[in-house]
Tab-separated table of C-alpha atoms in Angstrom:
chain	number	residue	atom	x	y	z
A	1	MET	CA	111.522	125.731	100.959
A	2	SER	CA	112.659	122.416	101.910
A	3	GLU	CA	110.980	122.225	105.132
A	4	TYR	CA	107.356	123.154	103.107
A	5	LEU	CA	107.920	120.403	100.611
A	6	LYS	CA	108.689	118.055	103.375
A	7	PHE	CA	105.563	118.854	105.102
A	8	ALA	CA	103.513	118.758	102.055
A	9	HIS	CA	104.442	115.305	101.420
A	10	GLU	CA	103.064	114.575	105.125
A	11	LEU	CA	100.136	116.247	104.453
A	12	ALA	CA	99.821	113.889	101.442
A	13	ASP	CA	100.737	110.681	103.274
A	14	ALA	CA	98.157	111.288	105.660
A	15	SER	CA	95.476	112.645	103.698
A	16	GLY	CA	95.609	109.222	101.549
A	17	LYS	CA	95.669	107.259	104.563
A	18	ILE	CA	91.965	108.247	105.310
A	19	ILE	CA	90.683	108.473	101.861
A	20	ARG	CA	91.997	104.810	101.270
A	21	LYS	CA	89.997	103.684	104.319
A	22	TYR	CA	86.488	104.836	102.839
A	23	PHE	CA	87.113	104.287	99.138
A	24	ARG	CA	84.776	102.093	97.825
A	25	SER	CA	82.644	101.803	101.536
A	26	LYS	CA	79.260	102.820	101.706
A	27	MET	CA	78.707	106.026	103.137
A	28	THR	CA	76.400	109.043	103.091
A	29	VAL	CA	76.749	111.440	100.030
A	30	GLU	CA	75.479	114.928	100.703
A	31	ASP	CA	75.087	117.828	98.015
A	32	LYS	CA	76.071	121.173	98.728
A	33	ALA	CA	74.463	124.323	97.733
A	34	ASP	CA	76.059	124.125	94.338
A	35	ASP	CA	74.789	120.609	93.814
A	36	SER	CA	78.373	118.940	94.194
A	37	PRO	CA	78.233	116.130	96.279
A	38	VAL	CA	80.334	115.843	99.455
A	39	THR	CA	81.303	112.629	101.935
A	40	VAL	CA	82.315	112.361	105.628
A	41	ALA	CA	85.872	111.392	103.741
A	42	ASP	CA	86.052	114.958	102.108
A	43	ARG	CA	85.794	116.613	105.340
A	44	LEU	CA	87.376	114.411	107.435
A	45	THR	CA	90.268	114.778	105.302
A	46	GLU	CA	90.876	118.408	105.173
A	47	THR	CA	90.007	118.736	109.111
A	48	ILE	CA	93.182	116.399	109.522
A	49	MET	CA	95.405	118.175	106.973
A	50	ARG	CA	94.083	121.901	108.371
A	51	GLU	CA	95.129	120.520	112.028
A	52	MET	CA	98.441	119.436	111.091
A	53	ILE	CA	99.383	122.634	109.496
A	54	SER	CA	97.797	124.793	112.550
A	55	LYS	CA	100.344	122.885	114.370
A	56	LYS	CA	102.972	122.708	112.242
A	57	PHE	CA	102.758	126.107	111.184
A	58	PRO	CA	99.969	128.219	113.558
A	59	ASP	CA	100.513	131.485	111.539
A	60	HIS	CA	100.250	130.158	108.411
A	61	ASP	CA	96.564	131.153	106.241
A	62	ILE	CA	94.289	128.102	105.174
A	63	LEU	CA	92.084	128.271	102.357
A	64	GLY	CA	90.148	124.730	101.829
A	65	GLU	CA	87.168	123.781	99.745
A	66	GLU	CA	85.427	122.055	102.807
A	67	HIS	CA	85.774	124.499	105.609
A	68	GLY	CA	86.694	127.742	104.017
A	69	TYR	CA	89.320	130.213	104.919
A	70	GLN	CA	90.918	130.560	108.103
A	71	PRO	CA	92.853	133.806	107.416
A	72	LYS	CA	96.290	134.490	109.506
A	73	GLY	CA	97.562	137.686	107.808
A	74	SER	CA	100.541	135.311	106.572
A	75	LYS	CA	102.185	135.761	103.334
A	76	TRP	CA	102.132	131.889	103.628
A	77	LYS	CA	98.559	130.475	102.610
A	78	TRP	CA	98.075	126.755	101.966
A	79	VAL	CA	95.404	126.010	99.962
A	80	LEU	CA	93.651	122.522	100.420
A	81	ASP	CA	91.136	120.183	97.687
A	82	PRO	CA	90.930	116.976	100.073
A	83	ILE	CA	89.050	115.222	97.385
A	84	ASP	CA	89.248	116.778	93.451
A	85	GLY	CA	87.076	114.121	91.760
A	86	THR	CA	84.116	113.381	94.180
A	87	ARG	CA	81.859	112.019	91.886
A	88	SER	CA	84.581	109.867	90.721
A	89	PHE	CA	85.791	108.896	94.117
A	90	VAL	CA	81.371	108.199	95.161
A	91	ALA	CA	81.433	106.246	91.675
A	92	GLY	CA	84.550	104.002	92.879
A	93	MET	CA	86.857	105.324	90.348
A	94	PRO	CA	90.416	106.024	91.500
A	95	ILE	CA	91.356	108.784	89.537
A	96	PHE	CA	90.127	111.600	91.613
A	97	GLY	CA	93.286	113.161	93.764
A	98	THR	CA	94.470	115.287	96.687
A	99	LEU	CA	95.353	118.815	95.808
A	100	ILE	CA	97.636	120.608	98.135
A	101	CYS	CA	99.664	124.005	97.557
A	102	LEU	CA	101.496	126.613	99.207
A	103	LEU	CA	101.416	130.120	98.287
A	104	GLU	CA	103.865	132.973	99.396
A	105	GLN	CA	102.294	136.431	98.599
A	106	GLU	CA	99.748	134.969	96.539
A	107	ILE	CA	102.004	132.906	94.641
A	108	PRO	CA	102.052	128.850	94.196
A	109	GLN	CA	105.459	128.199	95.266
A	110	ILE	CA	104.931	123.886	96.034
A	111	GLY	CA	102.009	122.278	93.956
A	112	MET	CA	101.345	118.768	94.937
A	113	ILE	CA	98.679	115.997	92.863
A	114	ASP	CA	98.072	112.878	95.124
A	115	ILE	CA	96.133	110.321	93.620
A	116	PRO	CA	95.748	108.151	96.848
A	117	ILE	CA	94.370	105.023	95.323
A	118	LEU	CA	97.010	104.670	92.693
A	119	GLN	CA	99.743	105.535	95.112
A	120	GLU	CA	100.938	108.103	92.575
A	121	ARG	CA	102.155	111.617	93.336
A	122	TRP	CA	103.031	114.517	91.120
A	123	CYS	CA	105.191	117.318	93.117
A	124	GLY	CA	105.837	120.947	91.211
A	125	LEU	CA	108.227	123.537	92.917
A	126	ARG	CA	107.931	126.820	91.086
A	127	LYS	CA	110.609	127.535	88.605
A	128	LYS	CA	112.522	124.285	89.601
A	129	GLU	CA	111.147	120.643	88.936
A	130	SER	CA	108.459	118.843	88.669
A	131	ILE	CA	108.422	115.432	89.723
A	132	PHE	CA	106.238	112.171	89.474
A	133	TYR	CA	106.419	109.607	92.235
A	134	PRO	CA	104.888	106.178	91.404
A	135	ASN	CA	103.927	103.219	93.148
A	136	LEU	CA	104.483	105.056	96.520
A	137	PRO	CA	106.553	104.692	98.873
A	138	ASP	CA	108.763	102.679	97.019
A	139	GLY	CA	108.896	103.897	93.547
A	140	LYS	CA	111.641	105.946	91.744
A	141	PRO	CA	111.158	109.441	91.739
A	142	LEU	CA	110.973	110.700	87.396
A	143	ALA	CA	111.575	114.105	86.381
A	144	CYS	CA	108.502	115.148	84.757
A	145	LYS	CA	108.262	116.957	81.010
A	146	VAL	CA	105.633	117.651	78.933
A	147	SER	CA	105.264	116.612	75.334
A	148	ASN	CA	106.791	118.826	72.571
A	149	GLN	CA	103.387	118.745	70.542
A	150	GLN	CA	102.718	121.872	68.310
A	151	LYS	CA	99.572	121.190	66.949
A	152	ILE	CA	95.637	121.017	67.934
A	153	GLU	CA	95.026	118.299	65.472
A	154	GLN	CA	97.541	115.761	66.885
A	155	SER	CA	96.929	116.288	70.698
A	156	ILE	CA	95.599	114.548	73.250
A	157	LEU	CA	92.714	116.396	74.619
A	158	TYR	CA	91.206	115.825	78.178
A	159	SER	CA	88.633	117.131	80.268
A	160	ALA	CA	86.861	116.713	83.340
A	161	ASP	CA	83.266	117.020	82.186
A	162	PRO	CA	81.297	118.243	79.130
A	163	ALA	CA	78.717	119.141	81.367
A	164	MET	CA	81.266	122.004	83.210
A	165	PHE	CA	80.916	124.099	80.167
A	166	ASN	CA	78.024	126.477	80.040
A	167	ASN	CA	76.163	127.350	77.099
A	168	ILE	CA	78.325	130.214	76.128
A	169	GLN	CA	81.416	128.164	76.579
A	170	LYS	CA	80.635	124.957	75.041
A	171	PRO	CA	80.894	125.813	71.624
A	172	TYR	CA	84.101	127.006	72.028
A	173	PHE	CA	85.562	124.081	73.744
A	174	ASP	CA	83.873	121.861	70.775
A	175	GLN	CA	85.412	123.354	68.385
A	176	ILE	CA	88.627	122.333	69.967
A	177	ALA	CA	87.401	118.922	70.463
A	178	ALA	CA	86.388	118.790	67.103
A	179	GLN	CA	90.211	119.594	65.924
A	180	ALA	CA	91.711	117.275	68.485
A	181	LYS	CA	93.420	113.822	67.615
A	182	LEU	CA	91.898	112.126	70.995
A	183	VAL	CA	89.723	113.379	73.598
A	184	ARG	CA	88.842	112.132	76.950
A	185	PHE	CA	86.848	112.947	79.932
A	186	GLY	CA	86.754	112.186	83.280
A	187	GLY	CA	90.459	112.770	84.543
A	188	ASP	CA	89.866	115.766	87.415
A	189	CYS	CA	92.832	116.635	88.678
A	190	TYR	CA	94.646	113.501	87.344
A	191	SER	CA	94.698	114.918	83.794
A	192	TYR	CA	97.327	117.346	84.732
A	193	GLY	CA	99.753	114.834	86.101
A	194	LEU	CA	99.231	113.151	82.858
A	195	LEU	CA	100.016	115.966	81.018
A	196	ALA	CA	103.354	117.048	83.399
A	197	SER	CA	104.427	113.595	82.368
A	198	GLY	CA	104.089	114.083	78.473
A	199	HIS	CA	101.223	111.227	78.131
A	200	ILE	CA	98.719	114.327	76.965
A	201	ASP	CA	98.676	117.423	75.543
A	202	LEU	CA	96.136	119.733	76.212
A	203	VAL	CA	93.460	120.295	79.124
A	204	ILE	CA	90.392	122.777	78.975
A	205	GLU	CA	88.263	123.041	81.928
A	206	ALA	CA	85.450	125.245	82.932
A	207	ASP	CA	83.614	126.035	86.006
A	208	LEU	CA	86.509	125.616	88.798
A	209	LYS	CA	87.302	127.224	91.850
A	210	ASN	CA	90.615	128.619	93.137
A	211	TYR	CA	91.408	125.725	95.467
A	212	ASP	CA	91.010	123.491	92.134
A	213	VAL	CA	94.217	125.182	90.479
A	214	MET	CA	96.458	126.425	92.371
A	215	ALA	CA	98.195	123.214	93.227
A	216	LEU	CA	98.224	121.993	89.310
A	217	VAL	CA	100.330	125.441	88.384
A	218	PRO	CA	103.679	124.279	89.387
A	219	VAL	CA	103.270	121.142	88.550
A	220	VAL	CA	102.585	121.863	85.083
A	221	GLU	CA	104.895	124.949	84.632
A	222	SER	CA	107.935	123.110	86.315
A	223	ALA	CA	107.413	120.413	83.713
A	224	GLY	CA	107.540	123.355	80.946
A	225	GLY	CA	103.816	123.377	80.430
A	226	LEU	CA	101.355	126.410	80.365
A	227	ILE	CA	98.290	126.987	82.322
A	228	SER	CA	95.975	129.949	82.148
A	229	ASP	CA	92.589	131.133	81.562
A	230	TRP	CA	91.084	130.935	78.404
A	231	ASN	CA	92.086	134.570	77.734
A	232	GLY	CA	95.498	133.720	78.319
A	233	ASN	CA	95.931	135.217	82.057
A	234	SER	CA	97.723	133.455	84.886
A	235	SER	CA	96.039	135.079	87.643
A	236	PHE	CA	93.876	133.169	89.391
A	237	ASP	CA	92.584	135.575	92.078
A	238	ASP	CA	88.728	136.147	92.695
A	239	LYS	CA	88.163	137.697	89.793
A	240	TRP	CA	88.654	134.446	87.734
A	241	ASP	CA	85.806	133.478	85.633
A	242	GLY	CA	86.820	129.695	86.398
A	243	CYS	CA	88.182	128.806	83.040
A	244	LEU	CA	91.253	126.978	82.760
A	245	VAL	CA	93.498	125.589	79.526
A	246	ALA	CA	96.601	123.760	80.150
A	247	THR	CA	99.017	123.009	77.194
A	248	ALA	CA	102.158	121.148	76.462
A	249	SER	CA	103.998	123.793	74.141
A	250	PRO	CA	103.527	127.901	73.969
A	251	GLU	CA	102.610	127.123	70.156
A	252	LEU	CA	99.813	124.499	71.268
A	253	HIS	CA	98.877	127.334	74.008
A	254	LYS	CA	98.125	130.181	71.292
A	255	GLN	CA	96.446	127.922	69.043
A	256	ALA	CA	94.064	127.239	72.118
A	257	LEU	CA	93.995	130.792	73.076
A	258	GLY	CA	92.914	131.633	69.648
A	259	LEU	CA	89.826	129.432	69.565
A	260	LEU	CA	88.845	130.133	73.623
A	261	LYS	CA	88.957	133.613	73.556
A	262	THR	CA	85.754	134.918	74.717
A	263	SER	CA	86.523	138.142	75.014
């Protein structure tokens, strides 16, 4: 696994160089079929990462947000989201990130959240450790540990955007937000890094895709947190409805699920 971990860092380093080149520059922003924005930076970053993977591990599967699924029949699959938080990227907000995950038999083994503008990175190894790398490339790596928050009313809650919830989902989110100590929006994948490092306690989102979540799983779980859909299932396959809740403790997760379960 060490070879794969080293390579994941190389992918993050390469993607960061491209993204920093385009950040806060004038570029065309296109709307995809689902009305989400995409830029040349999104597409080029994923293309470069795909080329690196195909050269290093030509038999590995690749799934990416911008260029789809490239199956090779391997038990290994790389899942890429070149810019998670393209709206933040387009608006000049620096808290978007690149998500990189390596699956073995569809189980996330390595997850990486790279924040290229802030030059921060979280890396999780399944059932081993979650590490935060500040001030890249020279910052001292720090072990991640979630908070011990047990109560929603004392928790800090993050979500990317209140508009991500549909009319059915919104009341479930609102009742938790009304109880939380503090609610903030706009973090995208950065929120999950903050959760892993113990700065916040709870993240609730909806309308997500597989490539949005796979890298988050090892980062959160290996820091001691929990991550699942709103019904407590942790299988984010093609049947997943796109709803996600991540928490710092089993008790907090239980409370959140009790208020979120839609079936």
